[in-house]
PDB file of C-alpha atoms in Angstrom:
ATOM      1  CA  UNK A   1      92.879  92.878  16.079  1.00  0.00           C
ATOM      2  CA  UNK A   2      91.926  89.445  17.668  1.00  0.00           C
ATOM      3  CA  UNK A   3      88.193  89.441  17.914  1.00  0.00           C
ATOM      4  CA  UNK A   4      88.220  87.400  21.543  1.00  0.00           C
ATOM      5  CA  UNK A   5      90.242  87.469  24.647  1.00  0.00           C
ATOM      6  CA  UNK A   6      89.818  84.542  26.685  1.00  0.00           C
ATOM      7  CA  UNK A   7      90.379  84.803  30.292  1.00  0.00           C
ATOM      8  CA  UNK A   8      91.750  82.378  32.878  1.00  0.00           C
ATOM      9  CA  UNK A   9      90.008  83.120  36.113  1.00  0.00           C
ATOM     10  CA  UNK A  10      92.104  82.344  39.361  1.00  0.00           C
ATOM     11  CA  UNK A  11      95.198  84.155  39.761  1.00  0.00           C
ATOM     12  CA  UNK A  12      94.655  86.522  36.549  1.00  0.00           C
ATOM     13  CA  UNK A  13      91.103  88.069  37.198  1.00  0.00           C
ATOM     14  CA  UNK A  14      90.369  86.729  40.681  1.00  0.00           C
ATOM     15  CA  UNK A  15      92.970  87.290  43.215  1.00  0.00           C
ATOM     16  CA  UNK A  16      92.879  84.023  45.219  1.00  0.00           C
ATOM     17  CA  UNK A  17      96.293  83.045  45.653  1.00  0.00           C
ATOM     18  CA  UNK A  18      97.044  84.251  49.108  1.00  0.00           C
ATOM     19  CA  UNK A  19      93.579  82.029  50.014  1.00  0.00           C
ATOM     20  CA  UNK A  20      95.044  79.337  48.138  1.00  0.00           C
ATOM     21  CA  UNK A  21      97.964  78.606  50.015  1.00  0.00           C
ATOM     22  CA  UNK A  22      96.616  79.479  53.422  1.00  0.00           C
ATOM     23  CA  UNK A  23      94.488  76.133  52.381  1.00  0.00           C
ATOM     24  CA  UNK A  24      96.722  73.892  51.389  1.00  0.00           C
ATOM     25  CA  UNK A  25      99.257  74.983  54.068  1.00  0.00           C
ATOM     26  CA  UNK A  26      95.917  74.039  56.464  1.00  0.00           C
ATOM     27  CA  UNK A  27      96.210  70.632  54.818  1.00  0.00           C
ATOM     28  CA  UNK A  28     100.075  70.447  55.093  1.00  0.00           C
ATOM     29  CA  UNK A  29      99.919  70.984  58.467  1.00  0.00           C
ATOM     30  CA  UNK A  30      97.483  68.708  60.190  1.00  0.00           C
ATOM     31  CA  UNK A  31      99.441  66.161  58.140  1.00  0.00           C
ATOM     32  CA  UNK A  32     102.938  66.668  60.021  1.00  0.00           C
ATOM     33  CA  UNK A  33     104.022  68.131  56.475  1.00  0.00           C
ATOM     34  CA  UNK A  34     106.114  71.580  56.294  1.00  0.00           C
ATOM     35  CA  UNK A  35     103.641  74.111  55.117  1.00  0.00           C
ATOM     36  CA  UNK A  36     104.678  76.676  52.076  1.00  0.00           C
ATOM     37  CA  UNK A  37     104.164  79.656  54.138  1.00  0.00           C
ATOM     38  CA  UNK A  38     105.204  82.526  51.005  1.00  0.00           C
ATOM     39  CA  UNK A  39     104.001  83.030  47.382  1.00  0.00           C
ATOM     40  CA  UNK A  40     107.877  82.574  46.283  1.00  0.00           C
ATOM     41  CA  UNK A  41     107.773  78.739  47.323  1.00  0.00           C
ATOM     42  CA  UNK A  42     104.078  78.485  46.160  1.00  0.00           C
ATOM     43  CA  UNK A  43     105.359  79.802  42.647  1.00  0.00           C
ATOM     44  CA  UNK A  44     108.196  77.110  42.848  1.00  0.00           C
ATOM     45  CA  UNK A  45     106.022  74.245  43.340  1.00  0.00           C
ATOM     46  CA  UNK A  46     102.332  74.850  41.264  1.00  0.00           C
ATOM     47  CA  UNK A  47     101.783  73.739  38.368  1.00  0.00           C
ATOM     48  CA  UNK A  48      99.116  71.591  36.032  1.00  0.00           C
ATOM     49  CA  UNK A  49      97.703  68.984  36.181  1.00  0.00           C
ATOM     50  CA  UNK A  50      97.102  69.546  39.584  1.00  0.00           C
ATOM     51  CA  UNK A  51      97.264  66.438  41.045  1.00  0.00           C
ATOM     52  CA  UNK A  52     101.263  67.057  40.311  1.00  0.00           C
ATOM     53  CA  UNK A  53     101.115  70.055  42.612  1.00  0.00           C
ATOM     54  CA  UNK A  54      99.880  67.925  45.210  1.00  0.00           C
ATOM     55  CA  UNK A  55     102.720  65.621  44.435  1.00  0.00           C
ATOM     56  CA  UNK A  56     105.285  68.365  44.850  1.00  0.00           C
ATOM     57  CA  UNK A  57     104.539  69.587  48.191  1.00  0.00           C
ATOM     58  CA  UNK A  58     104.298  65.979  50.215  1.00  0.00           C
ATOM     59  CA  UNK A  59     100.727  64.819  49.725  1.00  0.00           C
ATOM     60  CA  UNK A  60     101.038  60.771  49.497  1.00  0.00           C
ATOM     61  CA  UNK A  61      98.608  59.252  47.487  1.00  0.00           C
ATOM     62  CA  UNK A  62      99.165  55.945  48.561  1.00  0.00           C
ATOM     63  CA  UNK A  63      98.019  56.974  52.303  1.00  0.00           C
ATOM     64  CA  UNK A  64      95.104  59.275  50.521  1.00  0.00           C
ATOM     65  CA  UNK A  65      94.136  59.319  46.918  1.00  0.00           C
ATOM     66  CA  UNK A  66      94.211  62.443  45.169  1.00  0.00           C
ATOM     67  CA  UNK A  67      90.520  63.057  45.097  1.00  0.00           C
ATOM     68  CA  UNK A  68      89.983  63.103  48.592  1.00  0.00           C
ATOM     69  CA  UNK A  69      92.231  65.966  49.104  1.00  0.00           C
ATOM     70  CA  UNK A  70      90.715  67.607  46.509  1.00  0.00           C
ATOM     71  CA  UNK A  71      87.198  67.253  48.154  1.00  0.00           C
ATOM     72  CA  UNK A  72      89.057  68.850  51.238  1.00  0.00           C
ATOM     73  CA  UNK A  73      91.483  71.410  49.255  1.00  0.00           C
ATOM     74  CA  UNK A  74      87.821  72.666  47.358  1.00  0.00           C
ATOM     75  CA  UNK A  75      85.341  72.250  50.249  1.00  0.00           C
ATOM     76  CA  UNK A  76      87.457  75.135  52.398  1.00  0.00           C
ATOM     77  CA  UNK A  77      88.191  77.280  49.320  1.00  0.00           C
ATOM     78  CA  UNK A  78      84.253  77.281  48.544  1.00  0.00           C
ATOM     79  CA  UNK A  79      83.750  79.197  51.611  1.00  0.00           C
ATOM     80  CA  UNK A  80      87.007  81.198  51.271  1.00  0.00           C
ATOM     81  CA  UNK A  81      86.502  82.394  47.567  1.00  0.00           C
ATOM     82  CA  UNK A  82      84.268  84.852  47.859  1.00  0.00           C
ATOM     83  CA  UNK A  83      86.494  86.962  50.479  1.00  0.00           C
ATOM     84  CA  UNK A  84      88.887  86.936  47.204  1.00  0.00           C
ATOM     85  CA  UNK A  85      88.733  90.021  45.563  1.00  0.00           C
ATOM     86  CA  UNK A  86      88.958  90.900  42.091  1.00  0.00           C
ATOM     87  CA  UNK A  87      92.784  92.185  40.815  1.00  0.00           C
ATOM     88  CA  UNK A  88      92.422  96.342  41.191  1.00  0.00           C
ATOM     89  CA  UNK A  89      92.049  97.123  37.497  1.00  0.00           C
ATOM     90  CA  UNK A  90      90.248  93.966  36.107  1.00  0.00           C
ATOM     91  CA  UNK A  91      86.717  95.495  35.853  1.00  0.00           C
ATOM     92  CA  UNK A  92      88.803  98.520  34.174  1.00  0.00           C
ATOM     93  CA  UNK A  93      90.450  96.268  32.058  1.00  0.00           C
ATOM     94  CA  UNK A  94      87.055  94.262  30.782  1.00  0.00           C
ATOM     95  CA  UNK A  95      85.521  97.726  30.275  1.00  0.00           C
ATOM     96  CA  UNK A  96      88.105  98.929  28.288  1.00  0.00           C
ATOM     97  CA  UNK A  97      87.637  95.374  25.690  1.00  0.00           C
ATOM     98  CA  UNK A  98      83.928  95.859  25.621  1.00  0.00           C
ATOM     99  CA  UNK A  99      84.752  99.478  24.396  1.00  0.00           C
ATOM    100  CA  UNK A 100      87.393  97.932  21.627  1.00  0.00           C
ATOM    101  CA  UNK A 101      84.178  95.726  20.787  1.00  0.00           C
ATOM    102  CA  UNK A 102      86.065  92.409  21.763  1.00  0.00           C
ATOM    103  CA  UNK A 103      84.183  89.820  22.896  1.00  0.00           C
ATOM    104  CA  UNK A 104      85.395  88.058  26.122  1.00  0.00           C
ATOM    105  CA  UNK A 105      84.995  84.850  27.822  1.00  0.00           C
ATOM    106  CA  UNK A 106      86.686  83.347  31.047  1.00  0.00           C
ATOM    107  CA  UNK A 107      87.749  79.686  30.853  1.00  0.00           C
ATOM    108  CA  UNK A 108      88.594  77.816  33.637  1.00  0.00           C
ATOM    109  CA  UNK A 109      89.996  74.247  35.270  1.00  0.00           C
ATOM    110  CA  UNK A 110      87.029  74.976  38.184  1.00  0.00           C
ATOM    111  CA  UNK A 111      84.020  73.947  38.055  1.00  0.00           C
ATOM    112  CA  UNK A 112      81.366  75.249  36.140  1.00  0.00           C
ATOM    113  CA  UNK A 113      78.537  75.973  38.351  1.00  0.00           C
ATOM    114  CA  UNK A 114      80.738  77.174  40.894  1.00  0.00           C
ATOM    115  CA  UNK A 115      82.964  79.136  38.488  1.00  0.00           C
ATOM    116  CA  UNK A 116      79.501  81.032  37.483  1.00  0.00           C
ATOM    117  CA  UNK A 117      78.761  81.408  41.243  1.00  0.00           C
ATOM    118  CA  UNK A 118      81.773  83.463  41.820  1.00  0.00           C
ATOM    119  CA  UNK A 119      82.065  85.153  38.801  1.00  0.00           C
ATOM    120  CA  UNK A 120      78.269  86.518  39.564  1.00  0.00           C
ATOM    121  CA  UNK A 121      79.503  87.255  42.963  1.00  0.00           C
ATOM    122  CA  UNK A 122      81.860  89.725  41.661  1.00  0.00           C
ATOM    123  CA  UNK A 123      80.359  91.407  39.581  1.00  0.00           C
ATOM    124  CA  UNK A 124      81.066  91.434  35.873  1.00  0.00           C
ATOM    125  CA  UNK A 125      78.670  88.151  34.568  1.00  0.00           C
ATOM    126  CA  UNK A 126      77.363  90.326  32.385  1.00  0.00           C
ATOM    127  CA  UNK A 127      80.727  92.151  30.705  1.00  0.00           C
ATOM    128  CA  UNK A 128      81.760  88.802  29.248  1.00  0.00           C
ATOM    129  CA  UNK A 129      80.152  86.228  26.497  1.00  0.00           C
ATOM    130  CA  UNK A 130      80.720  83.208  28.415  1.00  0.00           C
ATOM    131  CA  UNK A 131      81.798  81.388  31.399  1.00  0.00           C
ATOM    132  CA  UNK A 132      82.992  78.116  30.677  1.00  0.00           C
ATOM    133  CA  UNK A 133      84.327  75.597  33.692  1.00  0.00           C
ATOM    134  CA  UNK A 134      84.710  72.110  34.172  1.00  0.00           C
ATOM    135  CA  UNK A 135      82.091  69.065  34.402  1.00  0.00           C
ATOM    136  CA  UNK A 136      84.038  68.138  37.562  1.00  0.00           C
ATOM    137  CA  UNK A 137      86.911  69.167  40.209  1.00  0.00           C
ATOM    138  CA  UNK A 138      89.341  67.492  39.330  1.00  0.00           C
ATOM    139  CA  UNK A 139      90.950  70.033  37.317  1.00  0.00           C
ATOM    140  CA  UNK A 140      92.309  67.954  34.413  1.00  0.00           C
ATOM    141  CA  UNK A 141      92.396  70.674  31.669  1.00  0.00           C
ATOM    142  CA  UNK A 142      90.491  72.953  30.192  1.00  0.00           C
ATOM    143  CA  UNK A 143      92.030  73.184  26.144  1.00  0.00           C
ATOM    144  CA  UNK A 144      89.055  71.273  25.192  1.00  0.00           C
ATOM    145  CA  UNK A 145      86.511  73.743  26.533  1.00  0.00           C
ATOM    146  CA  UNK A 146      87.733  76.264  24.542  1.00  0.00           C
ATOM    147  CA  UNK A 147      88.236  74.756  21.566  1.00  0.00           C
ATOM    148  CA  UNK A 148      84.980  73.312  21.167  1.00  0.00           C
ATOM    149  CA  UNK A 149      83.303  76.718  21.668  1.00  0.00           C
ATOM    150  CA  UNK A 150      85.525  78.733  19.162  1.00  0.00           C
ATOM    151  CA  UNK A 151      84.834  75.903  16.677  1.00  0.00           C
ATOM    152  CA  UNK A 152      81.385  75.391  17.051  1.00  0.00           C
ATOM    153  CA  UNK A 153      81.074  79.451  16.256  1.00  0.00           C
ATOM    154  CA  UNK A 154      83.737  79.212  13.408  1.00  0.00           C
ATOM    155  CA  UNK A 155      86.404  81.579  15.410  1.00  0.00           C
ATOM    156  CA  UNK A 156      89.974  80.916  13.928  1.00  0.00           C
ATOM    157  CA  UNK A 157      92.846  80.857  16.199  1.00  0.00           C
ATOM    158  CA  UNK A 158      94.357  83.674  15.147  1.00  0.00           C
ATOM    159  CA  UNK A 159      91.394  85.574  16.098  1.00  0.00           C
ATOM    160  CA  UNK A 160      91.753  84.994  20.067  1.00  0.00           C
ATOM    161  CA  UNK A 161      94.014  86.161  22.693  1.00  0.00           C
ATOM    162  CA  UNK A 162      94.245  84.326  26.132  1.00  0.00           C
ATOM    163  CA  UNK A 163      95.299  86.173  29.221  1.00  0.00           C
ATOM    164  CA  UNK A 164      96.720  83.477  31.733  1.00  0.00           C
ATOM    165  CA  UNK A 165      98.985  83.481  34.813  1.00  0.00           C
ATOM    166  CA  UNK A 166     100.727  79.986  34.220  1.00  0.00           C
ATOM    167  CA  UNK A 167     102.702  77.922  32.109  1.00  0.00           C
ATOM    168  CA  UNK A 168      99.168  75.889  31.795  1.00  0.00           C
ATOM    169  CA  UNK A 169      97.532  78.722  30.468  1.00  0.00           C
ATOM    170  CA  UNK A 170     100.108  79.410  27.507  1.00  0.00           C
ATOM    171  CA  UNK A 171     100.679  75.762  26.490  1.00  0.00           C
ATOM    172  CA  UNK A 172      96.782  75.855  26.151  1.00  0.00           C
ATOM    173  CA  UNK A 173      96.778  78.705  23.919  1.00  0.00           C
ATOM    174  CA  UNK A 174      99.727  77.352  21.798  1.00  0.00           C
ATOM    175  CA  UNK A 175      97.863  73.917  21.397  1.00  0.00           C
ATOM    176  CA  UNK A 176      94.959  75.994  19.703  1.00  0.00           C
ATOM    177  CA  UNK A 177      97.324  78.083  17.689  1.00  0.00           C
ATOM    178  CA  UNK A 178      95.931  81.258  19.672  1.00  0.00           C
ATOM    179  CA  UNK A 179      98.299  84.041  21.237  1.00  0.00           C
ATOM    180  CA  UNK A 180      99.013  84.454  24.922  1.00  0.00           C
ATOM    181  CA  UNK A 181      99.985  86.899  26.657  1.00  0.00           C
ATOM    182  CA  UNK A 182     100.464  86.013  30.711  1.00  0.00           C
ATOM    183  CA  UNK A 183     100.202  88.399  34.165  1.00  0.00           C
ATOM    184  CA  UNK A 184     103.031  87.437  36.536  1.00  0.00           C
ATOM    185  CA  UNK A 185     101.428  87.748  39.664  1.00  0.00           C
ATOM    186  CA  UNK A 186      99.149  85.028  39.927  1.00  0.00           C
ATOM    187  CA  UNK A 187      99.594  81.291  40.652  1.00  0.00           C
ATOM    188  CA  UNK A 188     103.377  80.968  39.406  1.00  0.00           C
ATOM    189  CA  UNK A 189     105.522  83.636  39.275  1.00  0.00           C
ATOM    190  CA  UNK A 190     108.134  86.229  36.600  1.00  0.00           C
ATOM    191  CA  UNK A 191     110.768  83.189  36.336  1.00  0.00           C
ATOM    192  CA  UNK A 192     108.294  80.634  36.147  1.00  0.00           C
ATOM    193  CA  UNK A 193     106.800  82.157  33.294  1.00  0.00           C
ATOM    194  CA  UNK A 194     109.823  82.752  31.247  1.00  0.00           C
ATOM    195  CA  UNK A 195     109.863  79.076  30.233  1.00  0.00           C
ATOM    196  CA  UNK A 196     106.471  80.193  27.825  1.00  0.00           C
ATOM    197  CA  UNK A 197     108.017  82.498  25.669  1.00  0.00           C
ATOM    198  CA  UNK A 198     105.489  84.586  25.635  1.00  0.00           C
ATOM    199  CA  UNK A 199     104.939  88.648  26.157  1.00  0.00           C
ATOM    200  CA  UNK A 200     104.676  88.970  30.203  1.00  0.00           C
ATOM    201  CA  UNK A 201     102.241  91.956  31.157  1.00  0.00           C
ATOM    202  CA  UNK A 202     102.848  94.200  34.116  1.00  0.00           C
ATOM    203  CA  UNK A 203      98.824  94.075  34.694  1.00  0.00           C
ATOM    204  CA  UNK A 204      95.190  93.512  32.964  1.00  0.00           C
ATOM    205  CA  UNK A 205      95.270  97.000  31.635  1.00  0.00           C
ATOM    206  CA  UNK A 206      98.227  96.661  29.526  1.00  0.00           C
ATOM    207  CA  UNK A 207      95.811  93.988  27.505  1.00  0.00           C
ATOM    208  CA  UNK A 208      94.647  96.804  25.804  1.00  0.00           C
ATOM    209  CA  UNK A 209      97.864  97.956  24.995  1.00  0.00           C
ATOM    210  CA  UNK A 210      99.434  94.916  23.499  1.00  0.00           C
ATOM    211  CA  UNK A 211      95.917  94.641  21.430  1.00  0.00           C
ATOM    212  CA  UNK A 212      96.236  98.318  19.780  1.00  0.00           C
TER     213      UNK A 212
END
């Protein structure tokens, strides 16, 4: 059994994505651009790096450059995030890999000292090993996070599961040689996700099941 699951945080643990688009619709909006309005065309559009995302639904860089929109997109979600709940069974589901003895961490594209805010705002800081976010938030990747910590504790690939909701998410596990396993639900959707080739979970309990 792998000896870590690694967790993304938005759209897997956290559910933010209604927030999410309710933001950047905002943004769409006051720009004379047609909003997204549903999670269906949200789930045909995201993607990483996100300054492609921003791409795909209208934003033009050459009348505002990425990072400004960013500083908008995050400076609304900061006060949004904590209405986001948890998904229903995701202190369940960290429970039950505490129980199995498998350690945990949550690695994310936000940033770090905000990722820790929020994850101590819901509640379960203390059921994982580590938090590990960004230095910035721009959102550029997060594969290198990761590695460096399972190296630096001598944790082979083969030894950790991530638990995404993207195509992001399982290209970063296969670039570590770790499994993946994603949760449909999140920030791209069931046929988005068949392009990983990867097992697709109905929710965070059935972790457990694929691990026994």
């Amino acid at each position: 059994m792998e000896k870590y699951v690694v967790w993304d945080w938005n759209g897997t643990l956290l559910d933010d994505v209604d927030v999410c688009i309710d933001i950047v619709d905002g943004m769409l909006v006051r720009r004379g651009l047609q909003p997204l309005l549903t999670r269906e065309l949200y789930w045909q559009v995201f993607t990483f790096p996100i300054k492609d995302y921003y791409a795909r639904v209208g934003f033009d860089f050459e009348k505002e450059p990425y990072e400004r929109l960013a500083e908008e997109y995050m400076d609304v979600y900061d006060r949004m995030v904590k209405t986001c709940p948890l998904f229903p069974e995701a202190e369940e589901a960290l429970d039950s890999m505490n129980a199995l003895g498998v350690r945990q961490v949550i690695v994310s594209a936000s940033r770090h000292d905000k990722l820790t805010d929020q994850v101590r705002h819901a509640g379960i800081y203390d059921k994982l090993e580590a938090v590990l976010g960004m230095g910035n938030l721009y959102a550029h990747g997060k594969e290198g996070l990761a590695r460096q910590y399972f190296s630096q504790r001598g944790i082979a690939p083969e030894q950790v599961l991530f638990v995404g909701d993207t195509l992001h998410d399982a290209q970063v596990a296969k670039d570590m040689g770790c499994g993946c396993v994603l949760i449909a639900r999140g920030h791209q959707g069931p046929e988005q996700l068949k392009a990983a080739n990867v097992p697709i979970l109905s929710d965070l309990l059935a972790v457990k099941e694929y691990l026994s």
